[in-house]
Amino acid sequence: MLLPSLLHLLLSLFAWLNLALCADTAQENAVRDFFNNNASPGGGSAHTNNWAVLVCASRYWFNYRHMANALGMYRTVKRLGIPDSNIILMLADDASCNSRNKFPGSVYANPGRHLDLYGDNIEVDYRGYEVTVENFIRVLTGRVDPSVPRSKRLLTDERSNVFVYMTGHGGNEFLKFQDNEEISAHDIADAFEQMYQKKRYNEIFFMIDTCQANTMYTKFYSPNILATGSSMLDESSYSYASDSDIGVAVIDAYTHYVLQFMEAINKTSQKTMQDLFDYYDVSKIGSHPGVRDDLYNRPLNQALITDFFGGVAHAEVVGSSDDEAQTQAQAGGNFVTEPRSDSPQQLNQNQEQEQEKDQETTQRTIVRRVPPLSINSSVVSESQKLARSGMLTIWDEGRDLRAWMSLFCLVILVGYVSWNK
């Protein structure tokens, strides 16, 4: 009776191992399919979240335009869907309530004063003397004191697209911080390298508006970084316009025309980074903007503006039809479906709706049904290939284990039959 019981135990153990391995394999396949389905087709970005670091490195009333530059970018990224929780704003914040400001509590970026950039919903994370080179580098690298609140931290990961904007007074490979200290091109390059080593970004878009701005990205050496600046070596970056009532220049020309281009962008826009760079006009800006894309791994005509300026994430609804997903969105669910029409009338209507919601801070999710990519697709990133190879290795090991267990049980069964004879 001992041998039949032992045989029954071995067969039960084999069946249990087989079921466990099949369950693990099914779970691994589900994870693999999730990343395959959410990889954007056509060489799109594989990011899942967006962050922005906006730095005004100047202070004092006569640098009013630099604060307007940063606040203009702040308004744009919020309008396109990046919430305040994902924006780090570093601002001297001494212009809105300056005694020389004829319009207290307000900052304008045009002589007509059509739009108050300061408003009621601004959240300054680092203000006044907190705007330092040390704090900026600590924000990028994540090397902050444990007492620093989450609202002042850049909580990015390897799937984060990060937009870094800087403005102020600078020169050849340096930018001044509040006329007290300087940050060099080497400092920023090394900070980005630390971010890369610590897997703190998927892609970075670096934009800077200062004199000789293009020299600030010449030392970058980390992958997946796209950079642009307002002026080349030995060239100044000029202001756009002054307001006679305010008494100072209200915005820089480069930032003004970038923001002018961005006003035509909404969350569903298909405009690319190449469209932005093609919009540069030297005769209007007054300087020669530059672009560095040798570290960037995607064609500029495939990198959407919203990959960096927007808060649009990819998601997949499992087990739900298109009609059900649309019904859920209309009922106040967490998903918002894409417009089904790309007609100019529909796009204009969407743009008007977006402009009415400038102060919206909710980061929306676009529901997309993306066909799975084949294992040999060139779109799949190296990390996904490694993940696949790991899954296949686990499957192969499980298959070998089942084969050995089957052989072992077969030997026991043959021995048992022979012994009974």
PDB file of N, CA and C in Angstrom, residues 160-239:
ATOM      1  N   SER A 160       8.940  58.454 -17.543  1.00  0.00           N
ATOM      2  CA  SER A 160       8.532  59.855 -17.432  1.00  0.00           C
ATOM      3  C   SER A 160       9.174  60.687 -18.538  1.00  0.00           C
ATOM      4  N   ASN A 161       8.367  61.501 -19.198  1.00  0.00           N
ATOM      5  CA  ASN A 161       8.881  62.524 -20.103  1.00  0.00           C
ATOM      6  C   ASN A 161       8.958  63.835 -19.325  1.00  0.00           C
ATOM      7  N   VAL A 162      10.136  64.451 -19.324  1.00  0.00           N
ATOM      8  CA  VAL A 162      10.385  65.625 -18.490  1.00  0.00           C
ATOM      9  C   VAL A 162      10.692  66.826 -19.381  1.00  0.00           C
ATOM     10  N   PHE A 163       9.967  67.914 -19.165  1.00  0.00           N
ATOM     11  CA  PHE A 163      10.209  69.176 -19.856  1.00  0.00           C
ATOM     12  C   PHE A 163      10.915  70.117 -18.886  1.00  0.00           C
ATOM     13  N   VAL A 164      12.116  70.550 -19.244  1.00  0.00           N
ATOM     14  CA  VAL A 164      12.905  71.455 -18.401  1.00  0.00           C
ATOM     15  C   VAL A 164      13.038  72.782 -19.137  1.00  0.00           C
ATOM     16  N   TYR A 165      12.517  73.844 -18.528  1.00  0.00           N
ATOM     17  CA  TYR A 165      12.594  75.188 -19.118  1.00  0.00           C
ATOM     18  C   TYR A 165      13.341  76.107 -18.164  1.00  0.00           C
ATOM     19  N   MET A 166      14.295  76.872 -18.707  1.00  0.00           N
ATOM     20  CA  MET A 166      15.076  77.801 -17.900  1.00  0.00           C
ATOM     21  C   MET A 166      15.143  79.152 -18.605  1.00  0.00           C
ATOM     22  N   THR A 167      15.108  80.216 -17.816  1.00  0.00           N
ATOM     23  CA  THR A 167      15.217  81.563 -18.364  1.00  0.00           C
ATOM     24  C   THR A 167      15.930  82.452 -17.360  1.00  0.00           C
ATOM     25  N   GLY A 168      16.652  83.434 -17.872  1.00  0.00           N
ATOM     26  CA  GLY A 168      17.404  84.341 -17.007  1.00  0.00           C
ATOM     27  C   GLY A 168      18.531  84.995 -17.786  1.00  0.00           C
ATOM     28  N   HIS A 169      19.533  85.469 -17.061  1.00  0.00           N
ATOM     29  CA  HIS A 169      20.712  86.074 -17.678  1.00  0.00           C
ATOM     30  C   HIS A 169      21.832  85.040 -17.729  1.00  0.00           C
ATOM     31  N   GLY A 170      22.471  84.927 -18.887  1.00  0.00           N
ATOM     32  CA  GLY A 170      23.526  83.939 -19.016  1.00  0.00           C
ATOM     33  C   GLY A 170      24.597  84.370 -19.990  1.00  0.00           C
ATOM     34  N   GLY A 171      25.510  83.452 -20.233  1.00  0.00           N
ATOM     35  CA  GLY A 171      26.617  83.696 -21.152  1.00  0.00           C
ATOM     36  C   GLY A 171      27.099  82.385 -21.722  1.00  0.00           C
ATOM     37  N   ASN A 172      28.357  82.345 -22.082  1.00  0.00           N
ATOM     38  CA  ASN A 172      28.939  81.158 -22.700  1.00  0.00           C
ATOM     39  C   ASN A 172      29.025  80.017 -21.686  1.00  0.00           C
ATOM     40  N   GLU A 173      28.100  79.067 -21.788  1.00  0.00           N
ATOM     41  CA  GLU A 173      28.042  77.861 -20.961  1.00  0.00           C
ATOM     42  C   GLU A 173      27.757  78.148 -19.488  1.00  0.00           C
ATOM     43  N   PHE A 174      27.027  79.221 -19.187  1.00  0.00           N
ATOM     44  CA  PHE A 174      26.611  79.447 -17.802  1.00  0.00           C
ATOM     45  C   PHE A 174      25.304  80.232 -17.775  1.00  0.00           C
ATOM     46  N   LEU A 175      24.573  80.064 -16.671  1.00  0.00           N
ATOM     47  CA  LEU A 175      23.339  80.804 -16.414  1.00  0.00           C
ATOM     48  C   LEU A 175      23.398  81.318 -14.985  1.00  0.00           C
ATOM     49  N   LYS A 176      23.156  82.606 -14.806  1.00  0.00           N
ATOM     50  CA  LYS A 176      23.208  83.202 -13.472  1.00  0.00           C
ATOM     51  C   LYS A 176      21.921  82.916 -12.700  1.00  0.00           C
ATOM     52  N   PHE A 177      22.090  82.658 -11.410  1.00  0.00           N
ATOM     53  CA  PHE A 177      20.955  82.491 -10.510  1.00  0.00           C
ATOM     54  C   PHE A 177      20.911  83.694  -9.572  1.00  0.00           C
ATOM     55  N   GLN A 178      19.963  84.593  -9.825  1.00  0.00           N
ATOM     56  CA  GLN A 178      19.676  85.740  -8.966  1.00  0.00           C
ATOM     57  C   GLN A 178      20.914  86.604  -8.707  1.00  0.00           C
ATOM     58  N   ASP A 179      21.760  86.754  -9.710  1.00  0.00           N
ATOM     59  CA  ASP A 179      22.965  87.591  -9.612  1.00  0.00           C
ATOM     60  C   ASP A 179      23.852  87.197  -8.439  1.00  0.00           C
ATOM     61  N   ASN A 180      23.755  85.955  -8.004  1.00  0.00           N
ATOM     62  CA  ASN A 180      24.507  85.521  -6.827  1.00  0.00           C
ATOM     63  C   ASN A 180      25.415  84.335  -7.125  1.00  0.00           C
ATOM     64  N   GLU A 181      24.990  83.446  -8.006  1.00  0.00           N
ATOM     65  CA  GLU A 181      25.764  82.260  -8.352  1.00  0.00           C
ATOM     66  C   GLU A 181      25.451  81.859  -9.779  1.00  0.00           C
ATOM     67  N   GLU A 182      26.175  80.874 -10.279  1.00  0.00           N
ATOM     68  CA  GLU A 182      26.002  80.438 -11.662  1.00  0.00           C
ATOM     69  C   GLU A 182      25.902  78.918 -11.724  1.00  0.00           C
ATOM     70  N   ILE A 183      25.190  78.456 -12.727  1.00  0.00           N
ATOM     71  CA  ILE A 183      25.174  77.030 -13.052  1.00  0.00           C
ATOM     72  C   ILE A 183      25.784  76.881 -14.439  1.00  0.00           C
ATOM     73  N   SER A 184      26.639  75.902 -14.602  1.00  0.00           N
ATOM     74  CA  SER A 184      27.342  75.726 -15.871  1.00  0.00           C
ATOM     75  C   SER A 184      26.683  74.642 -16.711  1.00  0.00           C
ATOM     76  N   ALA A 185      27.076  74.597 -17.966  1.00  0.00           N
ATOM     77  CA  ALA A 185      26.574  73.552 -18.862  1.00  0.00           C
ATOM     78  C   ALA A 185      26.995  72.174 -18.370  1.00  0.00           C
ATOM     79  N   HIS A 186      28.184  72.080 -17.769  1.00  0.00           N
ATOM     80  CA  HIS A 186      28.649  70.798 -17.224  1.00  0.00           C
ATOM     81  C   HIS A 186      27.766  70.350 -16.064  1.00  0.00           C
ATOM     82  N   ASP A 187      27.340  71.296 -15.221  1.00  0.00           N
ATOM     83  CA  ASP A 187      26.489  70.949 -14.075  1.00  0.00           C
ATOM     84  C   ASP A 187      25.173  70.321 -14.542  1.00  0.00           C
ATOM     85  N   ILE A 188      24.545  70.939 -15.525  1.00  0.00           N
ATOM     86  CA  ILE A 188      23.265  70.414 -16.014  1.00  0.00           C
ATOM     87  C   ILE A 188      23.473  69.069 -16.702  1.00  0.00           C
ATOM     88  N   ALA A 189      24.549  68.951 -17.484  1.00  0.00           N
ATOM     89  CA  ALA A 189      24.828  67.688 -18.174  1.00  0.00           C
ATOM     90  C   ALA A 189      25.037  66.552 -17.177  1.00  0.00           C
ATOM     91  N   ASP A 190      25.773  66.823 -16.112  1.00  0.00           N
ATOM     92  CA  ASP A 190      26.017  65.779 -15.107  1.00  0.00           C
ATOM     93  C   ASP A 190      24.744  65.440 -14.336  1.00  0.00           C
ATOM     94  N   ALA A 191      23.891  66.443 -14.100  1.00  0.00           N
ATOM     95  CA  ALA A 191      22.620  66.172 -13.422  1.00  0.00           C
ATOM     96  C   ALA A 191      21.732  65.275 -14.277  1.00  0.00           C
ATOM     97  N   PHE A 192      21.700  65.531 -15.582  1.00  0.00           N
ATOM     98  CA  PHE A 192      20.920  64.675 -16.481  1.00  0.00           C
ATOM     99  C   PHE A 192      21.495  63.259 -16.525  1.00  0.00           C
ATOM    100  N   GLU A 193      22.812  63.145 -16.458  1.00  0.00           N
ATOM    101  CA  GLU A 193      23.420  61.816 -16.453  1.00  0.00           C
ATOM    102  C   GLU A 193      23.041  61.053 -15.186  1.00  0.00           C
ATOM    103  N   GLN A 194      23.003  61.749 -14.049  1.00  0.00           N
ATOM    104  CA  GLN A 194      22.552  61.093 -12.819  1.00  0.00           C
ATOM    105  C   GLN A 194      21.107  60.629 -12.959  1.00  0.00           C
ATOM    106  N   MET A 195      20.282  61.454 -13.576  1.00  0.00           N
ATOM    107  CA  MET A 195      18.896  61.057 -13.799  1.00  0.00           C
ATOM    108  C   MET A 195      18.829  59.805 -14.669  1.00  0.00           C
ATOM    109  N   TYR A 196      19.678  59.742 -15.678  1.00  0.00           N
ATOM    110  CA  TYR A 196      19.683  58.571 -16.557  1.00  0.00           C
ATOM    111  C   TYR A 196      20.140  57.323 -15.803  1.00  0.00           C
ATOM    112  N   GLN A 197      21.200  57.458 -15.013  1.00  0.00           N
ATOM    113  CA  GLN A 197      21.711  56.309 -14.266  1.00  0.00           C
ATOM    114  C   GLN A 197      20.694  55.810 -13.240  1.00  0.00           C
ATOM    115  N   LYS A 198      19.910  56.721 -12.686  1.00  0.00           N
ATOM    116  CA  LYS A 198      18.921  56.360 -11.665  1.00  0.00           C
ATOM    117  C   LYS A 198      17.545  56.073 -12.268  1.00  0.00           C
ATOM    118  N   LYS A 199      17.477  56.036 -13.612  1.00  0.00           N
ATOM    119  CA  LYS A 199      16.227  55.732 -14.316  1.00  0.00           C
ATOM    120  C   LYS A 199      15.113  56.694 -13.901  1.00  0.00           C
ATOM    121  N   ARG A 200      15.423  57.983 -14.015  1.00  0.00           N
ATOM    122  CA  ARG A 200      14.463  59.006 -13.618  1.00  0.00           C
ATOM    123  C   ARG A 200      13.789  59.683 -14.812  1.00  0.00           C
ATOM    124  N   TYR A 201      14.030  59.196 -16.013  1.00  0.00           N
ATOM    125  CA  TYR A 201      13.331  59.772 -17.156  1.00  0.00           C
ATOM    126  C   TYR A 201      13.301  58.795 -18.316  1.00  0.00           C
ATOM    127  N   ASN A 202      12.315  58.995 -19.168  1.00  0.00           N
ATOM    128  CA  ASN A 202      12.240  58.295 -20.450  1.00  0.00           C
ATOM    129  C   ASN A 202      12.841  59.172 -21.543  1.00  0.00           C
ATOM    130  N   GLU A 203      12.390  60.436 -21.607  1.00  0.00           N
ATOM    131  CA  GLU A 203      12.940  61.433 -22.518  1.00  0.00           C
ATOM    132  C   GLU A 203      12.925  62.790 -21.823  1.00  0.00           C
ATOM    133  N   ILE A 204      13.875  63.638 -22.199  1.00  0.00           N
ATOM    134  CA  ILE A 204      13.949  64.995 -21.660  1.00  0.00           C
ATOM    135  C   ILE A 204      13.921  65.980 -22.816  1.00  0.00           C
ATOM    136  N   PHE A 205      13.099  67.018 -22.667  1.00  0.00           N
ATOM    137  CA  PHE A 205      13.131  68.140 -23.600  1.00  0.00           C
ATOM    138  C   PHE A 205      13.615  69.360 -22.831  1.00  0.00           C
ATOM    139  N   PHE A 206      14.780  69.864 -23.212  1.00  0.00           N
ATOM    140  CA  PHE A 206      15.416  70.983 -22.521  1.00  0.00           C
ATOM    141  C   PHE A 206      15.289  72.233 -23.381  1.00  0.00           C
ATOM    142  N   MET A 207      14.718  73.295 -22.805  1.00  0.00           N
ATOM    143  CA  MET A 207      14.556  74.571 -23.505  1.00  0.00           C
ATOM    144  C   MET A 207      15.085  75.682 -22.613  1.00  0.00           C
ATOM    145  N   ILE A 208      15.876  76.595 -23.195  1.00  0.00           N
ATOM    146  CA  ILE A 208      16.453  77.680 -22.413  1.00  0.00           C
ATOM    147  C   ILE A 208      16.402  78.972 -23.213  1.00  0.00           C
ATOM    148  N   ASP A 209      16.025  80.056 -22.531  1.00  0.00           N
ATOM    149  CA  ASP A 209      15.944  81.382 -23.136  1.00  0.00           C
ATOM    150  C   ASP A 209      16.863  82.312 -22.360  1.00  0.00           C
ATOM    151  N   THR A 210      18.036  82.572 -22.909  1.00  0.00           N
ATOM    152  CA  THR A 210      19.014  83.458 -22.297  1.00  0.00           C
ATOM    153  C   THR A 210      20.028  83.848 -23.361  1.00  0.00           C
ATOM    154  N   CYS A 211      20.906  84.756 -23.054  1.00  0.00           N
ATOM    155  CA  CYS A 211      21.967  85.101 -23.997  1.00  0.00           C
ATOM    156  C   CYS A 211      22.914  83.909 -24.166  1.00  0.00           C
ATOM    157  N   GLN A 212      23.308  83.647 -25.414  1.00  0.00           N
ATOM    158  CA  GLN A 212      24.194  82.535 -25.751  1.00  0.00           C
ATOM    159  C   GLN A 212      23.634  81.201 -25.237  1.00  0.00           C
ATOM    160  N   ALA A 213      22.323  81.060 -25.359  1.00  0.00           N
ATOM    161  CA  ALA A 213      21.629  79.914 -24.765  1.00  0.00           C
ATOM    162  C   ALA A 213      22.080  78.580 -25.350  1.00  0.00           C
ATOM    163  N   ASN A 214      22.411  78.564 -26.632  1.00  0.00           N
ATOM    164  CA  ASN A 214      22.736  77.287 -27.278  1.00  0.00           C
ATOM    165  C   ASN A 214      23.996  76.642 -26.714  1.00  0.00           C
ATOM    166  N   THR A 215      24.821  77.412 -26.024  1.00  0.00           N
ATOM    167  CA  THR A 215      26.027  76.830 -25.425  1.00  0.00           C
ATOM    168  C   THR A 215      25.707  76.001 -24.188  1.00  0.00           C
ATOM    169  N   MET A 216      24.498  76.142 -23.650  1.00  0.00           N
ATOM    170  CA  MET A 216      24.156  75.447 -22.411  1.00  0.00           C
ATOM    171  C   MET A 216      23.877  73.965 -22.623  1.00  0.00           C
ATOM    172  N   TYR A 217      23.618  73.553 -23.858  1.00  0.00           N
ATOM    173  CA  TYR A 217      23.363  72.128 -24.080  1.00  0.00           C
ATOM    174  C   TYR A 217      24.486  71.448 -24.865  1.00  0.00           C
ATOM    175  N   THR A 218      25.603  72.129 -25.044  1.00  0.00           N
ATOM    176  CA  THR A 218      26.707  71.537 -25.808  1.00  0.00           C
ATOM    177  C   THR A 218      27.406  70.415 -25.054  1.00  0.00           C
ATOM    178  N   LYS A 219      27.269  70.371 -23.740  1.00  0.00           N
ATOM    179  CA  LYS A 219      27.979  69.367 -22.937  1.00  0.00           C
ATOM    180  C   LYS A 219      27.121  68.155 -22.593  1.00  0.00           C
ATOM    181  N   PHE A 220      25.896  68.115 -23.067  1.00  0.00           N
ATOM    182  CA  PHE A 220      25.035  66.968 -22.771  1.00  0.00           C
ATOM    183  C   PHE A 220      25.625  65.702 -23.395  1.00  0.00           C
ATOM    184  N   TYR A 221      25.515  64.590 -22.680  1.00  0.00           N
ATOM    185  CA  TYR A 221      26.025  63.327 -23.208  1.00  0.00           C
ATOM    186  C   TYR A 221      25.133  62.138 -22.858  1.00  0.00           C
ATOM    187  N   SER A 222      24.024  62.381 -22.214  1.00  0.00           N
ATOM    188  CA  SER A 222      23.106  61.300 -21.848  1.00  0.00           C
ATOM    189  C   SER A 222      22.106  61.064 -22.976  1.00  0.00           C
ATOM    190  N   PRO A 223      21.598  59.841 -23.108  1.00  0.00           N
ATOM    191  CA  PRO A 223      20.686  59.534 -24.224  1.00  0.00           C
ATOM    192  C   PRO A 223      19.287  60.098 -24.020  1.00  0.00           C
ATOM    193  N   ASN A 224      18.550  60.165 -25.121  1.00  0.00           N
ATOM    194  CA  ASN A 224      17.131  60.541 -25.131  1.00  0.00           C
ATOM    195  C   ASN A 224      16.892  61.962 -24.619  1.00  0.00           C
ATOM    196  N   ILE A 225      17.757  62.879 -25.010  1.00  0.00           N
ATOM    197  CA  ILE A 225      17.598  64.284 -24.644  1.00  0.00           C
ATOM    198  C   ILE A 225      17.489  65.114 -25.916  1.00  0.00           C
ATOM    199  N   LEU A 226      16.438  65.915 -25.992  1.00  0.00           N
ATOM    200  CA  LEU A 226      16.241  66.872 -27.077  1.00  0.00           C
ATOM    201  C   LEU A 226      16.376  68.267 -26.478  1.00  0.00           C
ATOM    202  N   ALA A 227      17.174  69.135 -27.113  1.00  0.00           N
ATOM    203  CA  ALA A 227      17.464  70.441 -26.526  1.00  0.00           C
ATOM    204  C   ALA A 227      17.309  71.545 -27.562  1.00  0.00           C
ATOM    205  N   THR A 228      16.893  72.707 -27.087  1.00  0.00           N
ATOM    206  CA  THR A 228      16.783  73.884 -27.945  1.00  0.00           C
ATOM    207  C   THR A 228      17.058  75.130 -27.120  1.00  0.00           C
ATOM    208  N   GLY A 229      17.582  76.158 -27.776  1.00  0.00           N
ATOM    209  CA  GLY A 229      17.904  77.406 -27.097  1.00  0.00           C
ATOM    210  C   GLY A 229      17.580  78.602 -27.967  1.00  0.00           C
ATOM    211  N   SER A 230      17.625  79.785 -27.375  1.00  0.00           N
ATOM    212  CA  SER A 230      17.153  80.990 -28.050  1.00  0.00           C
ATOM    213  C   SER A 230      18.219  81.705 -28.862  1.00  0.00           C
ATOM    214  N   SER A 231      19.504  81.473 -28.579  1.00  0.00           N
ATOM    215  CA  SER A 231      20.551  82.247 -29.247  1.00  0.00           C
ATOM    216  C   SER A 231      21.846  81.455 -29.268  1.00  0.00           C
ATOM    217  N   MET A 232      22.670  81.739 -30.267  1.00  0.00           N
ATOM    218  CA  MET A 232      23.915  81.004 -30.409  1.00  0.00           C
ATOM    219  C   MET A 232      25.055  81.729 -29.693  1.00  0.00           C
ATOM    220  N   LEU A 233      26.249  81.181 -29.803  1.00  0.00           N
ATOM    221  CA  LEU A 233      27.422  81.730 -29.133  1.00  0.00           C
ATOM    222  C   LEU A 233      27.656  83.183 -29.554  1.00  0.00           C
ATOM    223  N   ASP A 234      27.992  84.023 -28.562  1.00  0.00           N
ATOM    224  CA  ASP A 234      28.275  85.451 -28.778  1.00  0.00           C
ATOM    225  C   ASP A 234      27.061  86.215 -29.303  1.00  0.00           C
ATOM    226  N   GLU A 235      25.872  85.734 -28.985  1.00  0.00           N
ATOM    227  CA  GLU A 235      24.651  86.389 -29.446  1.00  0.00           C
ATOM    228  C   GLU A 235      23.715  86.615 -28.263  1.00  0.00           C
ATOM    229  N   SER A 236      23.091  87.773 -28.213  1.00  0.00           N
ATOM    230  CA  SER A 236      22.167  88.092 -27.127  1.00  0.00           C
ATOM    231  C   SER A 236      20.770  87.584 -27.444  1.00  0.00           C
ATOM    232  N   SER A 237      19.987  87.423 -26.403  1.00  0.00           N
ATOM    233  CA  SER A 237      18.575  87.083 -26.536  1.00  0.00           C
ATOM    234  C   SER A 237      17.778  88.316 -26.140  1.00  0.00           C
ATOM    235  N   TYR A 238      16.890  88.772 -27.005  1.00  0.00           N
ATOM    236  CA  TYR A 238      16.273  90.082 -26.838  1.00  0.00           C
ATOM    237  C   TYR A 238      14.840  89.979 -26.322  1.00  0.00           C
ATOM    238  N   SER A 239      14.393  91.082 -25.709  1.00  0.00           N
ATOM    239  CA  SER A 239      13.016  91.162 -25.238  1.00  0.00           C
ATOM    240  C   SER A 239      12.088  91.429 -26.417  1.00  0.00           C
TER     241      SER A 239
END
